[in-house]
PDB file of C-alpha atoms in Angstrom:
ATOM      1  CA  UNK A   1     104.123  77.335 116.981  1.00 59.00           C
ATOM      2  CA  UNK A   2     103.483  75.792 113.400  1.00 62.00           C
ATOM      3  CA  UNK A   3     100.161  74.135 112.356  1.00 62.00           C
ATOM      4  CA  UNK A   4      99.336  72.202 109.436  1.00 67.00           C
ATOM      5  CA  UNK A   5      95.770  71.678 108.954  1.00 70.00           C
ATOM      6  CA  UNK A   6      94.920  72.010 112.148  1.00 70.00           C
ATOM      7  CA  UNK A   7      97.970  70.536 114.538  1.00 70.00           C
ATOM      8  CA  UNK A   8     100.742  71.590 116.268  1.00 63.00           C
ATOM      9  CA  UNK A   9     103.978  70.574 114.193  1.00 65.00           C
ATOM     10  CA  UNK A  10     106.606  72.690 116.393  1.00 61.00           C
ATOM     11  CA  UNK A  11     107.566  75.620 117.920  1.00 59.00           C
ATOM     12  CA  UNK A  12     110.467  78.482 117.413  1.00 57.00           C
ATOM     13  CA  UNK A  13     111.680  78.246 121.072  1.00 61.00           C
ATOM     14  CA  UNK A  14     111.257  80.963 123.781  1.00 66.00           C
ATOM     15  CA  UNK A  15     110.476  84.834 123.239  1.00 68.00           C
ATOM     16  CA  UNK A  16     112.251  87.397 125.146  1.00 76.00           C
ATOM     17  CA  UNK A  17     108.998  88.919 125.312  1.00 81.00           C
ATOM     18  CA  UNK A  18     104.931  88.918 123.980  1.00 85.00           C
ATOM     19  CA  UNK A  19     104.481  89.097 120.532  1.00 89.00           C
ATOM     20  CA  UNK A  20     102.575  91.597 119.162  1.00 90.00           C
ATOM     21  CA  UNK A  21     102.891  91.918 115.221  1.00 94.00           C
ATOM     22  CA  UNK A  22     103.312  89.535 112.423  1.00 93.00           C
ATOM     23  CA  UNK A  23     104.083  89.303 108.939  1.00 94.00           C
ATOM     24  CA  UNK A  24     104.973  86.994 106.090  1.00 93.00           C
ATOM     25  CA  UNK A  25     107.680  87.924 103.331  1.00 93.00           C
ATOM     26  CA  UNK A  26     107.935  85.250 100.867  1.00 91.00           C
ATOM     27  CA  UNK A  27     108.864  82.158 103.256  1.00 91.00           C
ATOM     28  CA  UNK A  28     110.030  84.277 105.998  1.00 93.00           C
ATOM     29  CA  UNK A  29     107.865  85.306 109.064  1.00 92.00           C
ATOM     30  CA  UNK A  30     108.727  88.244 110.844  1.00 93.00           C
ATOM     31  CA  UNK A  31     107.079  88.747 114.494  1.00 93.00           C
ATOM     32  CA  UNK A  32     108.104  91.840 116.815  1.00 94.00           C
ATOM     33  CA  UNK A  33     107.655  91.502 120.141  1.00 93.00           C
ATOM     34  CA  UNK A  34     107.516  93.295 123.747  1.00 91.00           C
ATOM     35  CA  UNK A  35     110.940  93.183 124.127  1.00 90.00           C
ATOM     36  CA  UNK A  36     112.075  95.175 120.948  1.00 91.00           C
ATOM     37  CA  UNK A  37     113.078  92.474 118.732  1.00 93.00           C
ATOM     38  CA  UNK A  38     112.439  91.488 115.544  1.00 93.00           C
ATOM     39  CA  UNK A  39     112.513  87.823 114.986  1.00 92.00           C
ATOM     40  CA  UNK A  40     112.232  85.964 111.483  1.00 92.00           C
ATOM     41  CA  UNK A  41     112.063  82.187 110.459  1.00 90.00           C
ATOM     42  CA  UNK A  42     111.853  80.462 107.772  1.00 89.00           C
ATOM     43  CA  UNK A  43     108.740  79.067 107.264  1.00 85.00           C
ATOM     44  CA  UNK A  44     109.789  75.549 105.936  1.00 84.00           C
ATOM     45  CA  UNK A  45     112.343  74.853 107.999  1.00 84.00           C
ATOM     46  CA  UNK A  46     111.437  77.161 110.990  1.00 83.00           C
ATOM     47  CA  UNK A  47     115.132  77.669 111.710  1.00 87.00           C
ATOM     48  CA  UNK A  48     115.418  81.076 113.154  1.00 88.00           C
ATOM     49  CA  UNK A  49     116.991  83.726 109.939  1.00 91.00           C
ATOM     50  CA  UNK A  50     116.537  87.264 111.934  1.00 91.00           C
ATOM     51  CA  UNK A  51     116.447  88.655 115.322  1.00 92.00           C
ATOM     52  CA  UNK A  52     117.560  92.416 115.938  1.00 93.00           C
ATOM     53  CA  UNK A  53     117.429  94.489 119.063  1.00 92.00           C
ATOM     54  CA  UNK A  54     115.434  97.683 117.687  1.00 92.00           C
ATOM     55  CA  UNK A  55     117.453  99.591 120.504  1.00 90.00           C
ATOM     56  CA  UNK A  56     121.143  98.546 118.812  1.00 90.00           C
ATOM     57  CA  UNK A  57     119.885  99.333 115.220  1.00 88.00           C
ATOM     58  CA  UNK A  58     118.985 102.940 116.779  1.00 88.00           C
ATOM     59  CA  UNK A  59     115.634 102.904 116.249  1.00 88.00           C
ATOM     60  CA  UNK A  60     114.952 104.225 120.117  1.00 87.00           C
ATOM     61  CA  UNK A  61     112.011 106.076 122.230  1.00 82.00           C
ATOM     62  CA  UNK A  62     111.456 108.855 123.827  1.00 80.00           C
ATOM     63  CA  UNK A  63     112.917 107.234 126.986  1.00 77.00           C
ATOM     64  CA  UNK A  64     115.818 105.991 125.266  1.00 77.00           C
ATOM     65  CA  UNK A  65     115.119 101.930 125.023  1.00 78.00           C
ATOM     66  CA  UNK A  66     114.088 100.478 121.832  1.00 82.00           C
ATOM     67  CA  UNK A  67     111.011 101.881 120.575  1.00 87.00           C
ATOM     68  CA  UNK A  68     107.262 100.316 120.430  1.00 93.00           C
ATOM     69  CA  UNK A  69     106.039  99.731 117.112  1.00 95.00           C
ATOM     70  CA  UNK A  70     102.638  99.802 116.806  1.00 96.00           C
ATOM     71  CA  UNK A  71     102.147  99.117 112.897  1.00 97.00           C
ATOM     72  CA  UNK A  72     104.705  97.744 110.307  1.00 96.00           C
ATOM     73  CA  UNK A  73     104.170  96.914 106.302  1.00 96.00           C
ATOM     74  CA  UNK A  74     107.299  95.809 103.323  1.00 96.00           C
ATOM     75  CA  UNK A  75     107.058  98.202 100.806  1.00 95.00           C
ATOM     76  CA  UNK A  76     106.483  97.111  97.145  1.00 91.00           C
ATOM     77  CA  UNK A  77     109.754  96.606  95.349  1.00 92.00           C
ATOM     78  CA  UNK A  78     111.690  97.606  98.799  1.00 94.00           C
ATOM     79  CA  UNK A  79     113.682  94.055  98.884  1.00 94.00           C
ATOM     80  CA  UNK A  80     114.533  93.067 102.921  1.00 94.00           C
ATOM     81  CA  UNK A  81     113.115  96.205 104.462  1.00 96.00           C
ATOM     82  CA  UNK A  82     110.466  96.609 106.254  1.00 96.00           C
ATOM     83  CA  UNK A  83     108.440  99.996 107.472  1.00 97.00           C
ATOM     84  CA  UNK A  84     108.457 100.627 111.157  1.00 96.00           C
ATOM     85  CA  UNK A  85     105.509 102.674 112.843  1.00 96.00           C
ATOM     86  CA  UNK A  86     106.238 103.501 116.382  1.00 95.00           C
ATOM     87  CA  UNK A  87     104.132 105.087 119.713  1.00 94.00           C
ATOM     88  CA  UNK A  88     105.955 108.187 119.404  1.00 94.00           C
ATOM     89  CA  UNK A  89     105.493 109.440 116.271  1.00 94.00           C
ATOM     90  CA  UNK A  90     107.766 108.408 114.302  1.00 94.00           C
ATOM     91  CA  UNK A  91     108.619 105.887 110.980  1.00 96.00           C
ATOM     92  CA  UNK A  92     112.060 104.244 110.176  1.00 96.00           C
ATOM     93  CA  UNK A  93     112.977 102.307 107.134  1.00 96.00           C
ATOM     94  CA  UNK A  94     114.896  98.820 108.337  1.00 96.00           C
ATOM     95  CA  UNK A  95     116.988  96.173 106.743  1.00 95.00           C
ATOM     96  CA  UNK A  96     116.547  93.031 108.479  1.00 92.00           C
ATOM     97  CA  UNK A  97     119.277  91.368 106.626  1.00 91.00           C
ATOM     98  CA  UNK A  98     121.609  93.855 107.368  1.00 93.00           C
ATOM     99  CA  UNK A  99     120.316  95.049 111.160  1.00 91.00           C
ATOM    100  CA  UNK A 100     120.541  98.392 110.067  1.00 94.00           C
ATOM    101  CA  UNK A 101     117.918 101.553 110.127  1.00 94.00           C
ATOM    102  CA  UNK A 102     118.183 102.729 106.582  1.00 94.00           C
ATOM    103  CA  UNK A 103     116.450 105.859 107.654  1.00 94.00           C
ATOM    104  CA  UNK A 104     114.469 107.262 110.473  1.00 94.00           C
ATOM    105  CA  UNK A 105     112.025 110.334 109.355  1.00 93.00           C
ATOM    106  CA  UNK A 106     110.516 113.141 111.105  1.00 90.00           C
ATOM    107  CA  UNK A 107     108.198 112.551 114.108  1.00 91.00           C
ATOM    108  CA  UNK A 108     104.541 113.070 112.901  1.00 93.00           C
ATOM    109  CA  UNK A 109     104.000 113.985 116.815  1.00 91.00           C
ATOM    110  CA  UNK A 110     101.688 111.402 117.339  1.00 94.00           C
ATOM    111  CA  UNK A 111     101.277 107.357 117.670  1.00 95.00           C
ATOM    112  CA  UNK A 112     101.432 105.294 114.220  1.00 97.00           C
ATOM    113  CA  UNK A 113      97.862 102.961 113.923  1.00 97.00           C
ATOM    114  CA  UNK A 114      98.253 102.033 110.281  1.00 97.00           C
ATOM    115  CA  UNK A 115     100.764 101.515 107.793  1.00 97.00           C
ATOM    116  CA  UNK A 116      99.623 100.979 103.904  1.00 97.00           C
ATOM    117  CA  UNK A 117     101.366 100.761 100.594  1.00 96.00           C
ATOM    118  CA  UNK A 118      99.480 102.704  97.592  1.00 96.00           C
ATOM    119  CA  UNK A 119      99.218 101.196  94.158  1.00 95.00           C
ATOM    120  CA  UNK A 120     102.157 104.138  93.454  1.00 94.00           C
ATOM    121  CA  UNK A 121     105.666 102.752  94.127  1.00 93.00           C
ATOM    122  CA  UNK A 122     107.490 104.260  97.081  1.00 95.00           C
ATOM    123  CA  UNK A 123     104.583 105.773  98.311  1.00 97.00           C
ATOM    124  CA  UNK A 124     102.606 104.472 101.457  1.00 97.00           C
ATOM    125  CA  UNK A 125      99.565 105.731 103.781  1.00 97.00           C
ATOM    126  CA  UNK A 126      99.932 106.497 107.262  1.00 97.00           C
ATOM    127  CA  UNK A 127      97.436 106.414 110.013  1.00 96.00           C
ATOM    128  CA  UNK A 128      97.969 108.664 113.196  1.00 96.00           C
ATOM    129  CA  UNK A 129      96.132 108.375 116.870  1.00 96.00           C
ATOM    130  CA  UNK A 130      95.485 111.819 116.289  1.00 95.00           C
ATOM    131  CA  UNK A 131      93.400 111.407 113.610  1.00 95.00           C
ATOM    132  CA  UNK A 132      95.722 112.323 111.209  1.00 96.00           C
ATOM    133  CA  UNK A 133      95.687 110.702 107.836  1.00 96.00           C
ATOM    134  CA  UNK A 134      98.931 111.127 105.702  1.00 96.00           C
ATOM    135  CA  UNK A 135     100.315 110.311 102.101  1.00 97.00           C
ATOM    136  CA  UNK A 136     103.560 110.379 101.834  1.00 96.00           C
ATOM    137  CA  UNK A 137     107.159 109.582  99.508  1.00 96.00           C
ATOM    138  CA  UNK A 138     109.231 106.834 101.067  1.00 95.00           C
ATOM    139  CA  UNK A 139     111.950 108.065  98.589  1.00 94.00           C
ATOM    140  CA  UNK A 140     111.845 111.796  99.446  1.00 94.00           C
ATOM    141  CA  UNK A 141     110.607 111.845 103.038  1.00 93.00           C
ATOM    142  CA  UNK A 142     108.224 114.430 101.851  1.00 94.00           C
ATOM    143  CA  UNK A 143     104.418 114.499 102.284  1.00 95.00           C
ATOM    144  CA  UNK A 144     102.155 114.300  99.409  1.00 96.00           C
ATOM    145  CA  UNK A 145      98.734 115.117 101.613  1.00 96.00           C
ATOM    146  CA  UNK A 146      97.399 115.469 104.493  1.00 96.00           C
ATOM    147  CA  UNK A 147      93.963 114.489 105.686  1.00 93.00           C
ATOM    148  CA  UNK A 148      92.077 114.928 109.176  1.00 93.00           C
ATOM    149  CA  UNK A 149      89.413 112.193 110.046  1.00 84.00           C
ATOM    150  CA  UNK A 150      86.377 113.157 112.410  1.00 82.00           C
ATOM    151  CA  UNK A 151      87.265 111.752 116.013  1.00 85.00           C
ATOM    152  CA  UNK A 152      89.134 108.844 117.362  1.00 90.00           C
ATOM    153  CA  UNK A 153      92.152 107.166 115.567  1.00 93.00           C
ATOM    154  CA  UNK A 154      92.880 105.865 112.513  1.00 94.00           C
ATOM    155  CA  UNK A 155      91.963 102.181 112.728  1.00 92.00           C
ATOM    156  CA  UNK A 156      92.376 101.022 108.899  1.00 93.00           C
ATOM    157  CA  UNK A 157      93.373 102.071 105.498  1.00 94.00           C
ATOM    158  CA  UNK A 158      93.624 100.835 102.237  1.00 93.00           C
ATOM    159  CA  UNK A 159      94.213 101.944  98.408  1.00 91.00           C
TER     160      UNK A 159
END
């Protein structure tokens, strides 16, 4: 649904499924859902722009369907893509004007909580269930440091 100060001026339609992240890039929101979509309107118009099936772009599981992101962020200067998190472990780079995983990187073995871009270009923060605090390149899939907080997840981050 849309709101302008304070009421309802319309709705996108029907979900396949619960929607449990959003974000805004430029005038487009982006919302994943339950179902393993990704689904993007403009936000003038609210005519639908995006929706990809995480399963058919490859970004998958352990048990094979499309993965369950649990955090998400658009890197600085990275124009249409968008940084998946997901329960298992593991981070993919995704076009969503193309429908294509750009890159999937190593598992960190371990459920994504946070996603966060550095001041440094190409180079984000990422927040494990484990504990596990990481700093690594986007542009060489390598990791810059590693940090391990006390007990309990990693809830928030920022530069």
């Amino acid at each position: 649904f849309r709101f302008r100060r304070g009421k309802g001026e319309g709705g996108s339609g029907k979900l396949d499924g619960n929607v449990t992240l959003l974000m805004t890039i430029g005038d487009l929101i982006l919302s994943y859902n339950t179902a393993g979509q990704i689904v993007g309107w403009d936000a003038n118009s609210m005519e639908e722009m995006v929706k990809i099936d995480l399963a058919e772009c490859g970004i998958t599981g352990k048990n094979g369907g499309a993965a369950r992101i649990t955090a998400w962020m658009h890197p600085f200067t990275y124009l249409n893509k968008v940084l998946l998190g997901d329960a298992d472990g593991g981070v993919h780079l995704l076009n969503f004007r193309s429908d294509k995983c750009i890159h999937s990187f190593a598992s960190l073995g371990s459920a994504i909580t946070v996603l966060a871009q550095s001041p440094a270009v190409d180079v984000v923060g990422i927040g494990c269930a484990d504990g596990k605090v990481l700093v690594r390149s986007v542009k060489y899939d390598e990791t810059l440091m590693e940090f391990q907080h006390g007990e309990g997840s990693v809830t928030g981050m920022s530069f």
